[in-house]
């Protein structure tokens, strides 16, 4: 049965905690749109994708492999868009046999590969020129893997060091280099607010403007606004700042009440911000 055919409460009851988180994010379904003042025609403006990180415990335990993920997304949750995490196939970026099998499983089951979330490949804004260059080159294989799988983007981080302005310049330089490599392959390089200065919406928006390339954008995450040192950036202001550059959206969820409502984020308020930005595309469910 499709995810859309469940109410939030039915989904909570029938599939358990982790799946409940996924089900709760069906806030994009018609029953909630209509109940909250969204027009019925808004239903078709978004598609739901599933972030592989939602199942990271299952994957780490070996109860599911990266190859199994697309079929599980379709068969267990009725979701036909998937967002990979590179750490679950970190040694396979250049393994064409493996990638061909992953692509075949998607094609055979009507699943679309949306993006690859890339971590652990160095700081794109590293202060040292050689380290920054190496990080850019480390990401090349994931751009190529994304192209092979039919993804539209890779998600990267804008890690750096130094002052506010220095980090802005360094991150923009690394991103620009990577975008120049990805552009001929028609792959976007999108940055998530993912801790430190990247969780400052205004800072990250400034970085993207400074890169000034069509294939450079953002992946606004509803929950990643920890600046460090006990400081937190306002998530609604942050998402509002990042949405003009968004090429994907991450609907992060962590905790739910008895009605299946996310307790940390007002999803209706967030989705109104997304809609007001004119975004139409995949909204990724990421259960933390």
mmCIF file of C-alpha atoms in Angstrom:
data_model
loop_
_atom_site.group_PDB
_atom_site.id
_atom_site.type_symbol
_atom_site.label_atom_id
_atom_site.label_comp_id
_atom_site.label_asym_id
_atom_site.label_seq_id
_atom_site.Cartn_x
_atom_site.Cartn_y
_atom_site.Cartn_z
ATOM 1 C CA UNK A 1 0.000 0.000 0.000
ATOM 2 C CA UNK A 2 1.273 3.465 -0.837
ATOM 3 C CA UNK A 3 2.429 5.782 1.913
ATOM 4 C CA UNK A 4 -0.190 8.270 0.792
ATOM 5 C CA UNK A 5 -3.009 5.869 1.705
ATOM 6 C CA UNK A 6 -2.141 5.938 5.412
ATOM 7 C CA UNK A 7 -3.182 8.561 7.900
ATOM 8 C CA UNK A 8 -0.407 9.661 10.225
ATOM 9 C CA UNK A 9 -1.934 7.786 13.167
ATOM 10 C CA UNK A 10 -2.410 4.590 11.110
ATOM 11 C CA UNK A 11 1.196 4.772 9.993
ATOM 12 C CA UNK A 12 2.417 5.224 13.548
ATOM 13 C CA UNK A 13 0.387 2.231 14.682
ATOM 14 C CA UNK A 14 1.241 -0.111 11.853
ATOM 15 C CA UNK A 15 4.949 0.361 11.240
ATOM 16 C CA UNK A 16 6.783 1.302 14.451
ATOM 17 C CA UNK A 17 9.021 4.185 15.474
ATOM 18 C CA UNK A 18 11.417 4.566 12.543
ATOM 19 C CA UNK A 19 8.766 4.005 9.943
ATOM 20 C CA UNK A 20 6.463 6.294 11.886
ATOM 21 C CA UNK A 21 8.957 9.062 11.372
ATOM 22 C CA UNK A 22 8.842 8.415 7.663
ATOM 23 C CA UNK A 23 5.063 8.246 7.714
ATOM 24 C CA UNK A 24 4.756 11.443 9.678
ATOM 25 C CA UNK A 25 6.566 13.281 6.962
ATOM 26 C CA UNK A 26 3.635 12.518 4.695
ATOM 27 C CA UNK A 27 2.570 16.002 5.723
ATOM 28 C CA UNK A 28 2.794 16.623 1.995
ATOM 29 C CA UNK A 29 -0.230 14.367 1.425
ATOM 30 C CA UNK A 30 -3.599 15.769 0.429
ATOM 31 C CA UNK A 31 -5.314 15.201 3.778
ATOM 32 C CA UNK A 32 -2.915 17.543 5.540
ATOM 33 C CA UNK A 33 -2.634 20.080 2.756
ATOM 34 C CA UNK A 34 -6.384 20.565 2.670
ATOM 35 C CA UNK A 35 -6.680 20.599 6.454
ATOM 36 C CA UNK A 36 -4.079 23.315 6.766
ATOM 37 C CA UNK A 37 -5.238 25.697 4.097
ATOM 38 C CA UNK A 38 -3.068 24.475 1.220
ATOM 39 C CA UNK A 39 -4.857 24.241 -2.095
ATOM 40 C CA UNK A 40 -5.507 20.777 -3.520
ATOM 41 C CA UNK A 41 -3.504 21.630 -6.647
ATOM 42 C CA UNK A 42 -0.442 22.109 -4.437
ATOM 43 C CA UNK A 43 -0.288 18.327 -3.992
ATOM 44 C CA UNK A 44 1.442 17.864 -7.321
ATOM 45 C CA UNK A 45 4.184 20.410 -6.664
ATOM 46 C CA UNK A 46 6.249 18.112 -4.462
ATOM 47 C CA UNK A 47 7.588 14.588 -4.673
ATOM 48 C CA UNK A 48 8.790 12.702 -1.627
ATOM 49 C CA UNK A 49 12.238 11.137 -1.516
ATOM 50 C CA UNK A 50 13.763 9.067 1.272
ATOM 51 C CA UNK A 51 17.185 9.928 2.682
ATOM 52 C CA UNK A 52 19.208 6.777 3.302
ATOM 53 C CA UNK A 53 20.344 8.201 6.626
ATOM 54 C CA UNK A 54 16.827 7.541 7.935
ATOM 55 C CA UNK A 55 17.785 3.856 8.014
ATOM 56 C CA UNK A 56 21.411 4.238 9.132
ATOM 57 C CA UNK A 57 21.050 1.941 12.144
ATOM 58 C CA UNK A 58 19.607 -0.827 9.989
ATOM 59 C CA UNK A 59 22.399 -0.377 7.458
ATOM 60 C CA UNK A 60 25.128 -0.301 10.088
ATOM 61 C CA UNK A 61 23.825 -3.522 11.634
ATOM 62 C CA UNK A 62 24.067 -5.218 8.257
ATOM 63 C CA UNK A 63 20.315 -5.836 8.139
ATOM 64 C CA UNK A 64 20.139 -3.924 4.865
ATOM 65 C CA UNK A 65 22.719 -3.024 2.220
ATOM 66 C CA UNK A 66 22.946 0.020 0.016
ATOM 67 C CA UNK A 67 21.845 -2.190 -2.888
ATOM 68 C CA UNK A 68 18.692 -3.106 -0.937
ATOM 69 C CA UNK A 69 17.805 0.490 -0.127
ATOM 70 C CA UNK A 70 15.909 1.539 -3.291
ATOM 71 C CA UNK A 71 13.671 -1.551 -3.234
ATOM 72 C CA UNK A 72 12.987 -1.101 0.484
ATOM 73 C CA UNK A 73 12.033 2.539 -0.090
ATOM 74 C CA UNK A 74 9.501 1.472 -2.724
ATOM 75 C CA UNK A 75 8.130 -1.717 -1.185
ATOM 76 C CA UNK A 76 8.081 -0.797 2.516
ATOM 77 C CA UNK A 77 7.277 2.900 2.329
ATOM 78 C CA UNK A 78 5.814 3.569 -1.106
ATOM 79 C CA UNK A 79 8.542 6.143 -1.842
ATOM 80 C CA UNK A 80 10.008 6.247 -5.340
ATOM 81 C CA UNK A 81 12.841 8.759 -4.891
ATOM 82 C CA UNK A 82 16.030 7.903 -2.991
ATOM 83 C CA UNK A 83 18.908 9.951 -1.596
ATOM 84 C CA UNK A 84 22.064 7.921 -1.035
ATOM 85 C CA UNK A 85 24.706 8.414 1.660
ATOM 86 C CA UNK A 86 28.198 7.772 0.305
ATOM 87 C CA UNK A 87 29.505 6.157 3.489
ATOM 88 C CA UNK A 88 27.251 3.134 2.819
ATOM 89 C CA UNK A 89 29.065 2.412 -0.451
ATOM 90 C CA UNK A 90 32.253 4.380 0.083
ATOM 91 C CA UNK A 91 34.479 2.020 -1.902
ATOM 92 C CA UNK A 92 32.083 1.661 -4.847
ATOM 93 C CA UNK A 93 32.132 5.126 -6.426
ATOM 94 C CA UNK A 94 34.183 3.868 -9.380
ATOM 95 C CA UNK A 95 32.873 0.294 -9.413
ATOM 96 C CA UNK A 96 30.779 0.322 -12.586
ATOM 97 C CA UNK A 97 29.531 -3.220 -12.039
ATOM 98 C CA UNK A 98 28.206 -2.268 -8.609
ATOM 99 C CA UNK A 99 26.717 1.010 -9.827
ATOM 100 C CA UNK A 100 25.085 -0.759 -12.778
ATOM 101 C CA UNK A 101 23.436 -3.235 -10.387
ATOM 102 C CA UNK A 102 22.225 -0.379 -8.165
ATOM 103 C CA UNK A 103 20.843 1.451 -11.191
ATOM 104 C CA UNK A 104 19.150 -1.718 -12.459
ATOM 105 C CA UNK A 105 17.381 -2.246 -9.142
ATOM 106 C CA UNK A 106 16.113 1.328 -9.302
ATOM 107 C CA UNK A 107 14.986 1.003 -12.919
ATOM 108 C CA UNK A 108 13.309 -2.363 -12.339
ATOM 109 C CA UNK A 109 11.296 -0.963 -9.438
ATOM 110 C CA UNK A 110 10.451 2.485 -10.779
ATOM 111 C CA UNK A 111 12.721 4.278 -8.301
ATOM 112 C CA UNK A 112 14.525 7.524 -9.115
ATOM 113 C CA UNK A 113 18.019 8.221 -7.789
ATOM 114 C CA UNK A 114 17.838 11.844 -6.625
ATOM 115 C CA UNK A 115 21.204 12.686 -5.080
ATOM 116 C CA UNK A 116 24.230 11.394 -3.187
ATOM 117 C CA UNK A 117 25.092 12.878 0.211
ATOM 118 C CA UNK A 118 28.894 13.058 0.351
ATOM 119 C CA UNK A 119 30.843 13.152 3.605
ATOM 120 C CA UNK A 120 34.398 12.298 4.634
ATOM 121 C CA UNK A 121 36.164 13.622 1.540
ATOM 122 C CA UNK A 122 37.949 16.567 3.128
ATOM 123 C CA UNK A 123 37.090 20.231 3.584
ATOM 124 C CA UNK A 124 36.092 22.008 0.389
ATOM 125 C CA UNK A 125 37.005 25.217 2.204
ATOM 126 C CA UNK A 126 40.301 23.994 3.649
ATOM 127 C CA UNK A 127 42.700 26.910 4.330
ATOM 128 C CA UNK A 128 45.636 25.185 2.617
ATOM 129 C CA UNK A 129 45.492 25.301 -1.184
ATOM 130 C CA UNK A 130 46.729 21.730 -1.628
ATOM 131 C CA UNK A 131 44.258 20.347 0.920
ATOM 132 C CA UNK A 132 41.394 22.237 -0.722
ATOM 133 C CA UNK A 133 42.427 20.968 -4.142
ATOM 134 C CA UNK A 134 42.634 17.398 -2.842
ATOM 135 C CA UNK A 135 39.149 17.646 -1.332
ATOM 136 C CA UNK A 136 37.763 18.893 -4.648
ATOM 137 C CA UNK A 137 39.412 15.979 -6.452
ATOM 138 C CA UNK A 138 38.107 13.512 -3.864
ATOM 139 C CA UNK A 139 34.585 14.631 -4.744
ATOM 140 C CA UNK A 140 35.070 14.063 -8.486
ATOM 141 C CA UNK A 141 34.299 10.355 -8.255
ATOM 142 C CA UNK A 142 30.997 11.076 -6.549
ATOM 143 C CA UNK A 143 30.027 13.536 -9.269
ATOM 144 C CA UNK A 144 30.720 10.790 -11.808
ATOM 145 C CA UNK A 145 28.814 8.205 -9.765
ATOM 146 C CA UNK A 146 25.853 10.577 -9.506
ATOM 147 C CA UNK A 147 25.877 11.013 -13.268
ATOM 148 C CA UNK A 148 25.969 7.229 -13.797
ATOM 149 C CA UNK A 149 23.034 6.655 -11.440
ATOM 150 C CA UNK A 150 20.922 9.457 -12.905
ATOM 151 C CA UNK A 151 21.036 11.754 -9.865
ATOM 152 C CA UNK A 152 20.656 15.496 -10.312
ATOM 153 C CA UNK A 153 23.054 16.475 -7.500
ATOM 154 C CA UNK A 154 25.651 15.597 -4.951
ATOM 155 C CA UNK A 155 25.259 17.096 -1.492
ATOM 156 C CA UNK A 156 28.497 18.418 -0.003
ATOM 157 C CA UNK A 157 29.662 20.280 3.088
ATOM 158 C CA UNK A 158 31.232 23.741 3.269
ATOM 159 C CA UNK A 159 33.710 23.029 6.033
ATOM 160 C CA UNK A 160 36.520 25.553 6.524
ATOM 161 C CA UNK A 161 38.582 27.357 9.169
ATOM 162 C CA UNK A 162 39.432 30.943 9.964
ATOM 163 C CA UNK A 163 37.385 34.087 10.352
ATOM 164 C CA UNK A 164 33.837 34.544 9.092
ATOM 165 C CA UNK A 165 35.016 36.295 5.930
ATOM 166 C CA UNK A 166 37.979 33.980 5.352
ATOM 167 C CA UNK A 167 35.820 30.889 5.542
ATOM 168 C CA UNK A 168 33.335 32.439 3.125
ATOM 169 C CA UNK A 169 36.055 33.014 0.526
ATOM 170 C CA UNK A 170 37.677 29.604 1.003
ATOM 171 C CA UNK A 171 34.412 27.671 0.825
ATOM 172 C CA UNK A 172 33.353 29.573 -2.294
ATOM 173 C CA UNK A 173 36.681 28.799 -3.950
ATOM 174 C CA UNK A 174 36.459 25.047 -3.294
ATOM 175 C CA UNK A 175 32.826 24.907 -4.352
ATOM 176 C CA UNK A 176 33.554 26.824 -7.542
ATOM 177 C CA UNK A 177 36.306 24.396 -8.488
ATOM 178 C CA UNK A 178 34.014 21.426 -7.911
ATOM 179 C CA UNK A 179 31.121 23.042 -9.778
ATOM 180 C CA UNK A 180 33.385 23.661 -12.760
ATOM 181 C CA UNK A 181 34.140 19.933 -12.866
ATOM 182 C CA UNK A 182 30.478 18.955 -12.395
ATOM 183 C CA UNK A 183 28.968 21.419 -14.862
ATOM 184 C CA UNK A 184 29.790 19.517 -18.103
ATOM 185 C CA UNK A 185 28.285 16.397 -16.499
ATOM 186 C CA UNK A 186 25.099 18.334 -15.700
ATOM 187 C CA UNK A 187 25.384 17.580 -11.996
ATOM 188 C CA UNK A 188 24.546 20.122 -9.301
ATOM 189 C CA UNK A 189 26.718 20.661 -6.238
ATOM 190 C CA UNK A 190 24.427 21.514 -3.338
ATOM 191 C CA UNK A 191 25.450 22.496 0.171
ATOM 192 C CA UNK A 192 23.583 21.500 3.305
ATOM 193 C CA UNK A 193 23.531 23.514 6.501
ATOM 194 C CA UNK A 194 25.541 20.967 8.460
ATOM 195 C CA UNK A 195 27.101 22.575 11.509
ATOM 196 C CA UNK A 196 29.476 25.458 12.176
ATOM 197 C CA UNK A 197 29.185 28.480 9.912
ATOM 198 C CA UNK A 198 27.287 26.437 7.318
ATOM 199 C CA UNK A 199 24.390 26.458 9.802
ATOM 200 C CA UNK A 200 24.316 30.250 9.608
ATOM 201 C CA UNK A 201 21.801 30.794 6.821
ATOM 202 C CA UNK A 202 23.099 34.226 5.864
ATOM 203 C CA UNK A 203 26.708 32.994 5.698
ATOM 204 C CA UNK A 204 25.865 30.033 3.476
ATOM 205 C CA UNK A 205 23.653 32.131 1.213
ATOM 206 C CA UNK A 206 26.571 34.547 0.805
ATOM 207 C CA UNK A 207 28.884 31.662 -0.149
ATOM 208 C CA UNK A 208 26.489 30.437 -2.833
ATOM 209 C CA UNK A 209 26.130 33.943 -4.248
ATOM 210 C CA UNK A 210 29.916 34.275 -4.377
ATOM 211 C CA UNK A 211 30.272 31.008 -6.294
ATOM 212 C CA UNK A 212 27.813 32.424 -8.826
ATOM 213 C CA UNK A 213 27.335 29.255 -10.877
ATOM 214 C CA UNK A 214 24.022 27.798 -12.003
ATOM 215 C CA UNK A 215 24.867 24.313 -10.763
ATOM 216 C CA UNK A 216 25.735 25.479 -7.247
ATOM 217 C CA UNK A 217 22.899 25.568 -4.754
ATOM 218 C CA UNK A 218 21.666 24.547 -1.339
ATOM 219 C CA UNK A 219 19.920 21.671 0.367
ATOM 220 C CA UNK A 220 18.107 23.392 3.243
ATOM 221 C CA UNK A 221 17.743 21.016 6.185
ATOM 222 C CA UNK A 222 14.906 21.749 8.596
ATOM 223 C CA UNK A 223 16.963 20.778 11.653
ATOM 224 C CA UNK A 224 20.711 21.327 11.180
ATOM 225 C CA UNK A 225 21.217 24.764 12.703
ATOM 226 C CA UNK A 226 23.727 24.052 15.469
ATOM 227 C CA UNK A 227 26.399 26.760 15.280
ATOM 228 C CA UNK A 228 28.508 25.211 18.033
ATOM 229 C CA UNK A 229 29.364 26.559 21.457
ATOM 230 C CA UNK A 230 25.759 26.159 22.562
ATOM 231 C CA UNK A 231 24.519 28.574 19.904
ATOM 232 C CA UNK A 232 21.639 27.718 17.582
ATOM 233 C CA UNK A 233 20.527 29.592 14.469
ATOM 234 C CA UNK A 234 16.794 30.126 14.024
ATOM 235 C CA UNK A 235 15.679 27.296 11.732
ATOM 236 C CA UNK A 236 12.887 29.265 10.060
ATOM 237 C CA UNK A 237 15.119 32.244 9.303
ATOM 238 C CA UNK A 238 17.809 29.845 8.114
ATOM 239 C CA UNK A 239 15.578 27.911 5.729
ATOM 240 C CA UNK A 240 14.137 31.176 4.419
ATOM 241 C CA UNK A 241 17.662 32.410 3.614
ATOM 242 C CA UNK A 242 18.626 29.172 1.835
ATOM 243 C CA UNK A 243 15.468 28.467 -0.157
ATOM 244 C CA UNK A 244 16.223 30.898 -3.024
ATOM 245 C CA UNK A 245 19.173 28.630 -3.920
ATOM 246 C CA UNK A 246 17.531 25.278 -3.111
ATOM 247 C CA UNK A 247 17.760 22.382 -5.541
ATOM 248 C CA UNK A 248 16.546 19.887 -2.912
ATOM 249 C CA UNK A 249 14.969 20.083 0.546
ATOM 250 C CA UNK A 250 15.634 17.900 3.606
ATOM 251 C CA UNK A 251 12.639 17.524 5.908
ATOM 252 C CA UNK A 252 14.614 16.525 9.007
ATOM 253 C CA UNK A 253 12.624 14.949 11.831
ATOM 254 C CA UNK A 254 13.715 13.726 15.267
ATOM 255 C CA UNK A 255 10.801 13.332 17.680
ATOM 256 C CA UNK A 256 7.040 12.939 17.397
ATOM 257 C CA UNK A 257 4.060 13.366 19.683
ATOM 258 C CA UNK A 258 1.172 10.912 20.031
ATOM 259 C CA UNK A 259 -0.542 12.456 17.011
ATOM 260 C CA UNK A 260 2.478 11.939 14.786
ATOM 261 C CA UNK A 261 3.427 15.620 14.766
ATOM 262 C CA UNK A 262 7.125 16.553 14.770
ATOM 263 C CA UNK A 263 7.912 18.209 18.094
ATOM 264 C CA UNK A 264 10.972 20.274 17.101
ATOM 265 C CA UNK A 265 9.785 21.742 13.795
ATOM 266 C CA UNK A 266 6.488 23.208 12.659
ATOM 267 C CA UNK A 267 6.293 21.344 9.345
ATOM 268 C CA UNK A 268 3.399 23.421 8.053
ATOM 269 C CA UNK A 269 5.321 26.623 8.691
ATOM 270 C CA UNK A 270 8.397 25.155 7.017
ATOM 271 C CA UNK A 271 6.475 23.937 3.996
ATOM 272 C CA UNK A 272 4.888 27.363 3.635
ATOM 273 C CA UNK A 273 8.424 28.817 3.486
ATOM 274 C CA UNK A 274 9.301 26.219 0.841
ATOM 275 C CA UNK A 275 6.194 27.044 -1.190
ATOM 276 C CA UNK A 276 6.673 30.800 -0.871
ATOM 277 C CA UNK A 277 10.130 30.355 -2.422
ATOM 278 C CA UNK A 278 8.501 28.821 -5.488
ATOM 279 C CA UNK A 279 10.241 25.487 -4.988
ATOM 280 C CA UNK A 280 8.795 22.459 -6.761
ATOM 281 C CA UNK A 281 10.634 19.173 -6.579
ATOM 282 C CA UNK A 282 11.731 16.483 -4.165
ATOM 283 C CA UNK A 283 11.347 16.949 -0.436
ATOM 284 C CA UNK A 284 13.511 14.372 1.297
ATOM 285 C CA UNK A 285 12.463 12.627 4.470
ATOM 286 C CA UNK A 286 15.378 12.321 6.889
ATOM 287 C CA UNK A 287 14.642 10.692 10.231
ATOM 288 C CA UNK A 288 17.478 11.446 12.633
#
